[in-house]
Amino acid sequence: MEVTNNYIVIKAQIDGEPQENDFEFKTEPFSLSVKPGSKDIIIKNLYVSIDPYQINRMKTVSASQKTSEFAVGISPGEVIDAYGVGKVVASGNPEFEKDDYVVGLISWGEYYISKGFMLSKFDPMGFPLSYHVGLLGLSGLTAYAGFFEICKPKKGEKVFVSAAAGSVGNLVGQYAKHFGCYVVGCAGSPNKVKLLKEKLGFDEVFNYKEEHDLNSALQRYFPNGIDIYFDNVGGKTLEAAISNMNLNGRVALCGVISEYTDSGKRAIPDMLNVVYKRITIRGFLAGDYMNLFPEFLTLTIDHLRTGKMHVLEDVSIGLENVPSAFVGLFRGDNVGKRIVQVAND
């Protein structure tokens, strides 16, 4: 059987802030049958993750393209692979069967042919499929591994989270609170500030757009210093956090979204502080910690079922909304995990 597959590509490399007209739709005939002898897996895409790191793949040059197999460059006109959830239509791979739910590498399109790389079957366990893109997927693992493995928290420690209403930041704050830490987040709107305090239970939250001096703001919220900083933005926020860290402080570098589209915002932290306060700064990728996935899933599902964990999702409907959903990330439009539902199950 043959269908029409619609998918999204970039028109040219994107070296600044992305715009919706940087993208275009392509259409191709697509067979829903696996060729004899092939181990291909044909997937109907259901939900795709919209992640800011993809902009680095779309640039003419980015260091990330050479250092991670998950972040290789994307050429104009090429299918854009992305994390998401789908359903197997046909399979020549004995590990996957028709109608299996799968999570992993699919695409910004309606259908995808997988070779099985970074793809797993999963049981929805009664949760919405979208949860397995965000909270129960790589966003959740990123938050869990970054906080528990990189930051190695102790109860009562003081934690600062930037982009705290984002897909990872909101989860870090929740893990930290349940662990017994004092948690302060920053976000970019009054509504986000209210949500983080009233629904997610952050101890304090401030709107960074209303602060003219981030260093002074952090001194107000952390009069006794910061033990852990979970960084999602880089730039001046990272500089201010380093200046307010305690001895033996830990910084988990998850993302630097403020620097992705403006090289002029590169962070220049006070390295004397780093040396004399013996601060540990470590970048990481969720893919480095797949061995933690079972324990992450066990804890997170328990938190979900007991009502300790709240899910923040920002879901758009329809493949045509992928470009606007992606562009909106760089304006801070999203609240929680940004996802596009491509099709119904």
mmCIF file with all atom_site columns, C-alpha atoms in Angstrom, residues 169-282:
data_model
loop_
_atom_site.group_PDB
_atom_site.id
_atom_site.type_symbol
_atom_site.label_atom_id
_atom_site.label_alt_id
_atom_site.label_comp_id
_atom_site.label_asym_id
_atom_site.label_entity_id
_atom_site.label_seq_id
_atom_site.pdbx_PDB_ins_code
_atom_site.Cartn_x
_atom_site.Cartn_y
_atom_site.Cartn_z
_atom_site.occupancy
_atom_site.B_iso_or_equiv
_atom_site.pdbx_formal_charge
_atom_site.auth_seq_id
_atom_site.auth_comp_id
_atom_site.auth_asym_id
_atom_site.auth_atom_id
_atom_site.pdbx_PDB_model_num
ATOM 1   C CA . GLY A 1 169 ? 13.568 22.905 34.433 1.00 0.00 ? 169 GLY A CA 1
ATOM 2   C CA . ASN A 1 170 ? 10.094 22.310 35.838 1.00 0.00 ? 170 ASN A CA 1
ATOM 3   C CA . LEU A 1 171 ? 10.968 18.655 36.464 1.00 0.00 ? 171 LEU A CA 1
ATOM 4   C CA . VAL A 1 172 ? 14.295 19.465 38.125 1.00 0.00 ? 172 VAL A CA 1
ATOM 5   C CA . GLY A 1 173 ? 12.473 21.773 40.518 1.00 0.00 ? 173 GLY A CA 1
ATOM 6   C CA . GLN A 1 174 ? 9.945  19.082 41.373 1.00 0.00 ? 174 GLN A CA 1
ATOM 7   C CA . TYR A 1 175 ? 12.597 16.401 41.933 1.00 0.00 ? 175 TYR A CA 1
ATOM 8   C CA . ALA A 1 176 ? 14.569 18.810 44.115 1.00 0.00 ? 176 ALA A CA 1
ATOM 9   C CA . LYS A 1 177 ? 11.555 19.755 46.247 1.00 0.00 ? 177 LYS A CA 1
ATOM 10  C CA . HIS A 1 178 ? 10.552 16.130 46.818 1.00 0.00 ? 178 HIS A CA 1
ATOM 11  C CA . PHE A 1 179 ? 14.148 15.319 47.735 1.00 0.00 ? 179 PHE A CA 1
ATOM 12  C CA . GLY A 1 180 ? 14.114 17.992 50.442 1.00 0.00 ? 180 GLY A CA 1
ATOM 13  C CA . CYS A 1 181 ? 15.932 20.958 48.910 1.00 0.00 ? 181 CYS A CA 1
ATOM 14  C CA . TYR A 1 182 ? 15.178 24.677 48.938 1.00 0.00 ? 182 TYR A CA 1
ATOM 15  C CA . VAL A 1 183 ? 14.352 25.561 45.322 1.00 0.00 ? 183 VAL A CA 1
ATOM 16  C CA . VAL A 1 184 ? 14.297 28.881 43.495 1.00 0.00 ? 184 VAL A CA 1
ATOM 17  C CA . GLY A 1 185 ? 13.496 29.150 39.805 1.00 0.00 ? 185 GLY A CA 1
ATOM 18  C CA . CYS A 1 186 ? 13.485 31.921 37.243 1.00 0.00 ? 186 CYS A CA 1
ATOM 19  C CA . ALA A 1 187 ? 11.067 32.233 34.338 1.00 0.00 ? 187 ALA A CA 1
ATOM 20  C CA . GLY A 1 188 ? 10.015 34.832 31.795 1.00 0.00 ? 188 GLY A CA 1
ATOM 21  C CA . SER A 1 189 ? 6.431  35.812 32.611 1.00 0.00 ? 189 SER A CA 1
ATOM 22  C CA . PRO A 1 190 ? 4.173  36.493 35.620 1.00 0.00 ? 190 PRO A CA 1
ATOM 23  C CA . ASN A 1 191 ? 1.961  33.535 34.685 1.00 0.00 ? 191 ASN A CA 1
ATOM 24  C CA . LYS A 1 192 ? 4.936  31.173 34.696 1.00 0.00 ? 192 LYS A CA 1
ATOM 25  C CA . VAL A 1 193 ? 6.099  32.534 38.051 1.00 0.00 ? 193 VAL A CA 1
ATOM 26  C CA . LYS A 1 194 ? 2.642  31.954 39.540 1.00 0.00 ? 194 LYS A CA 1
ATOM 27  C CA . LEU A 1 195 ? 2.371  28.445 38.079 1.00 0.00 ? 195 LEU A CA 1
ATOM 28  C CA . LEU A 1 196 ? 5.746  27.334 39.423 1.00 0.00 ? 196 LEU A CA 1
ATOM 29  C CA . LYS A 1 197 ? 5.023  28.589 42.926 1.00 0.00 ? 197 LYS A CA 1
ATOM 30  C CA . GLU A 1 198 ? 1.369  27.654 43.269 1.00 0.00 ? 198 GLU A CA 1
ATOM 31  C CA . LYS A 1 199 ? 1.166  24.399 41.322 1.00 0.00 ? 199 LYS A CA 1
ATOM 32  C CA . LEU A 1 200 ? 4.673  22.940 41.393 1.00 0.00 ? 200 LEU A CA 1
ATOM 33  C CA . GLY A 1 201 ? 5.648  24.128 44.858 1.00 0.00 ? 201 GLY A CA 1
ATOM 34  C CA . PHE A 1 202 ? 8.880  26.016 44.168 1.00 0.00 ? 202 PHE A CA 1
ATOM 35  C CA . ASP A 1 203 ? 9.918  27.956 47.274 1.00 0.00 ? 203 ASP A CA 1
ATOM 36  C CA . GLU A 1 204 ? 10.538 31.131 45.293 1.00 0.00 ? 204 GLU A CA 1
ATOM 37  C CA . VAL A 1 205 ? 10.357 32.139 41.620 1.00 0.00 ? 205 VAL A CA 1
ATOM 38  C CA . PHE A 1 206 ? 11.275 35.414 39.950 1.00 0.00 ? 206 PHE A CA 1
ATOM 39  C CA . ASN A 1 207 ? 10.742 36.903 36.509 1.00 0.00 ? 207 ASN A CA 1
ATOM 40  C CA . TYR A 1 208 ? 14.213 37.490 35.102 1.00 0.00 ? 208 TYR A CA 1
ATOM 41  C CA . LYS A 1 209 ? 12.832 40.061 32.644 1.00 0.00 ? 209 LYS A CA 1
ATOM 42  C CA . GLU A 1 210 ? 11.955 42.288 35.583 1.00 0.00 ? 210 GLU A CA 1
ATOM 43  C CA . GLU A 1 211 ? 15.434 42.075 37.107 1.00 0.00 ? 211 GLU A CA 1
ATOM 44  C CA . HIS A 1 212 ? 17.997 44.620 35.947 1.00 0.00 ? 212 HIS A CA 1
ATOM 45  C CA . ASP A 1 213 ? 20.791 42.982 37.947 1.00 0.00 ? 213 ASP A CA 1
ATOM 46  C CA . LEU A 1 214 ? 20.696 39.178 38.122 1.00 0.00 ? 214 LEU A CA 1
ATOM 47  C CA . ASN A 1 215 ? 23.575 39.072 40.570 1.00 0.00 ? 215 ASN A CA 1
ATOM 48  C CA . SER A 1 216 ? 21.639 41.218 43.059 1.00 0.00 ? 216 SER A CA 1
ATOM 49  C CA . ALA A 1 217 ? 18.491 39.160 42.474 1.00 0.00 ? 217 ALA A CA 1
ATOM 50  C CA . LEU A 1 218 ? 20.291 35.948 43.354 1.00 0.00 ? 218 LEU A CA 1
ATOM 51  C CA . GLN A 1 219 ? 21.786 37.557 46.445 1.00 0.00 ? 219 GLN A CA 1
ATOM 52  C CA . ARG A 1 220 ? 18.231 38.351 47.559 1.00 0.00 ? 220 ARG A CA 1
ATOM 53  C CA . TYR A 1 221 ? 16.920 34.850 47.012 1.00 0.00 ? 221 TYR A CA 1
ATOM 54  C CA . PHE A 1 222 ? 20.072 33.097 48.209 1.00 0.00 ? 222 PHE A CA 1
ATOM 55  C CA . PRO A 1 223 ? 21.511 35.194 51.051 1.00 0.00 ? 223 PRO A CA 1
ATOM 56  C CA . ASN A 1 224 ? 23.513 32.153 52.145 1.00 0.00 ? 224 ASN A CA 1
ATOM 57  C CA . GLY A 1 225 ? 24.623 31.176 48.623 1.00 0.00 ? 225 GLY A CA 1
ATOM 58  C CA . ILE A 1 226 ? 23.717 28.541 46.027 1.00 0.00 ? 226 ILE A CA 1
ATOM 59  C CA . ASP A 1 227 ? 24.770 24.898 46.406 1.00 0.00 ? 227 ASP A CA 1
ATOM 60  C CA . ILE A 1 228 ? 23.408 23.613 43.086 1.00 0.00 ? 228 ILE A CA 1
ATOM 61  C CA . TYR A 1 229 ? 22.698 25.431 39.854 1.00 0.00 ? 229 TYR A CA 1
ATOM 62  C CA . PHE A 1 230 ? 20.871 23.606 37.056 1.00 0.00 ? 230 PHE A CA 1
ATOM 63  C CA . ASP A 1 231 ? 21.590 25.675 33.951 1.00 0.00 ? 231 ASP A CA 1
ATOM 64  C CA . ASN A 1 232 ? 19.317 25.681 30.911 1.00 0.00 ? 232 ASN A CA 1
ATOM 65  C CA . VAL A 1 233 ? 20.178 29.104 29.509 1.00 0.00 ? 233 VAL A CA 1
ATOM 66  C CA . GLY A 1 234 ? 23.879 30.023 29.817 1.00 0.00 ? 234 GLY A CA 1
ATOM 67  C CA . GLY A 1 235 ? 24.838 33.662 29.275 1.00 0.00 ? 235 GLY A CA 1
ATOM 68  C CA . LYS A 1 236 ? 24.467 36.233 32.043 1.00 0.00 ? 236 LYS A CA 1
ATOM 69  C CA . THR A 1 237 ? 22.390 33.883 34.187 1.00 0.00 ? 237 THR A CA 1
ATOM 70  C CA . LEU A 1 238 ? 25.277 31.434 34.377 1.00 0.00 ? 238 LEU A CA 1
ATOM 71  C CA . GLU A 1 239 ? 27.686 34.250 35.216 1.00 0.00 ? 239 GLU A CA 1
ATOM 72  C CA . ALA A 1 240 ? 25.458 35.478 38.062 1.00 0.00 ? 240 ALA A CA 1
ATOM 73  C CA . ALA A 1 241 ? 24.923 31.974 39.432 1.00 0.00 ? 241 ALA A CA 1
ATOM 74  C CA . ILE A 1 242 ? 28.679 31.274 39.518 1.00 0.00 ? 242 ILE A CA 1
ATOM 75  C CA . SER A 1 243 ? 29.208 34.516 41.464 1.00 0.00 ? 243 SER A CA 1
ATOM 76  C CA . ASN A 1 244 ? 26.733 33.330 44.107 1.00 0.00 ? 244 ASN A CA 1
ATOM 77  C CA . MET A 1 245 ? 27.820 29.702 44.447 1.00 0.00 ? 245 MET A CA 1
ATOM 78  C CA . ASN A 1 246 ? 28.948 28.238 47.761 1.00 0.00 ? 246 ASN A CA 1
ATOM 79  C CA . LEU A 1 247 ? 32.132 26.273 48.376 1.00 0.00 ? 247 LEU A CA 1
ATOM 80  C CA . ASN A 1 248 ? 32.032 22.963 46.501 1.00 0.00 ? 248 ASN A CA 1
ATOM 81  C CA . GLY A 1 249 ? 29.005 24.078 44.525 1.00 0.00 ? 249 GLY A CA 1
ATOM 82  C CA . ARG A 1 250 ? 27.867 22.013 41.545 1.00 0.00 ? 250 ARG A CA 1
ATOM 83  C CA . VAL A 1 251 ? 26.650 23.289 38.188 1.00 0.00 ? 251 VAL A CA 1
ATOM 84  C CA . ALA A 1 252 ? 24.879 20.991 35.709 1.00 0.00 ? 252 ALA A CA 1
ATOM 85  C CA . LEU A 1 253 ? 25.035 22.432 32.199 1.00 0.00 ? 253 LEU A CA 1
ATOM 86  C CA . CYS A 1 254 ? 21.967 21.092 30.420 1.00 0.00 ? 254 CYS A CA 1
ATOM 87  C CA . GLY A 1 255 ? 21.460 23.770 27.771 1.00 0.00 ? 255 GLY A CA 1
ATOM 88  C CA . VAL A 1 256 ? 22.443 27.304 26.804 1.00 0.00 ? 256 VAL A CA 1
ATOM 89  C CA . ILE A 1 257 ? 19.403 28.501 24.866 1.00 0.00 ? 257 ILE A CA 1
ATOM 90  C CA . SER A 1 258 ? 20.293 32.187 25.291 1.00 0.00 ? 258 SER A CA 1
ATOM 91  C CA . GLU A 1 259 ? 23.498 31.514 23.333 1.00 0.00 ? 259 GLU A CA 1
ATOM 92  C CA . TYR A 1 260 ? 22.105 29.324 20.542 1.00 0.00 ? 260 TYR A CA 1
ATOM 93  C CA . THR A 1 261 ? 21.074 32.212 18.317 1.00 0.00 ? 261 THR A CA 1
ATOM 94  C CA . ASP A 1 262 ? 23.290 35.021 19.630 1.00 0.00 ? 262 ASP A CA 1
ATOM 95  C CA . SER A 1 263 ? 27.021 34.385 19.995 1.00 0.00 ? 263 SER A CA 1
ATOM 96  C CA . GLY A 1 264 ? 27.315 37.789 21.697 1.00 0.00 ? 264 GLY A CA 1
ATOM 97  C CA . LYS A 1 265 ? 25.628 36.348 24.778 1.00 0.00 ? 265 LYS A CA 1
ATOM 98  C CA . ARG A 1 266 ? 28.358 33.792 25.525 1.00 0.00 ? 266 ARG A CA 1
ATOM 99  C CA . ALA A 1 267 ? 28.893 33.365 29.263 1.00 0.00 ? 267 ALA A CA 1
ATOM 100 C CA . ILE A 1 268 ? 32.136 34.636 30.792 1.00 0.00 ? 268 ILE A CA 1
ATOM 101 C CA . PRO A 1 269 ? 32.025 33.281 34.355 1.00 0.00 ? 269 PRO A CA 1
ATOM 102 C CA . ASP A 1 270 ? 34.458 34.457 37.013 1.00 0.00 ? 270 ASP A CA 1
ATOM 103 C CA . MET A 1 271 ? 36.962 31.623 36.909 1.00 0.00 ? 271 MET A CA 1
ATOM 104 C CA . LEU A 1 272 ? 38.602 32.760 40.174 1.00 0.00 ? 272 LEU A CA 1
ATOM 105 C CA . ASN A 1 273 ? 35.294 31.937 41.845 1.00 0.00 ? 273 ASN A CA 1
ATOM 106 C CA . VAL A 1 274 ? 35.326 28.540 40.191 1.00 0.00 ? 274 VAL A CA 1
ATOM 107 C CA . VAL A 1 275 ? 38.865 27.817 41.391 1.00 0.00 ? 275 VAL A CA 1
ATOM 108 C CA . TYR A 1 276 ? 38.734 29.152 44.930 1.00 0.00 ? 276 TYR A CA 1
ATOM 109 C CA . LYS A 1 277 ? 35.234 27.904 45.670 1.00 0.00 ? 277 LYS A CA 1
ATOM 110 C CA . ARG A 1 278 ? 36.112 24.532 44.098 1.00 0.00 ? 278 ARG A CA 1
ATOM 111 C CA . ILE A 1 279 ? 33.004 24.646 41.939 1.00 0.00 ? 279 ILE A CA 1
ATOM 112 C CA . THR A 1 280 ? 32.287 21.675 39.688 1.00 0.00 ? 280 THR A CA 1
ATOM 113 C CA . ILE A 1 281 ? 30.812 22.590 36.291 1.00 0.00 ? 281 ILE A CA 1
ATOM 114 C CA . ARG A 1 282 ? 29.765 19.718 34.068 1.00 0.00 ? 282 ARG A CA 1
#
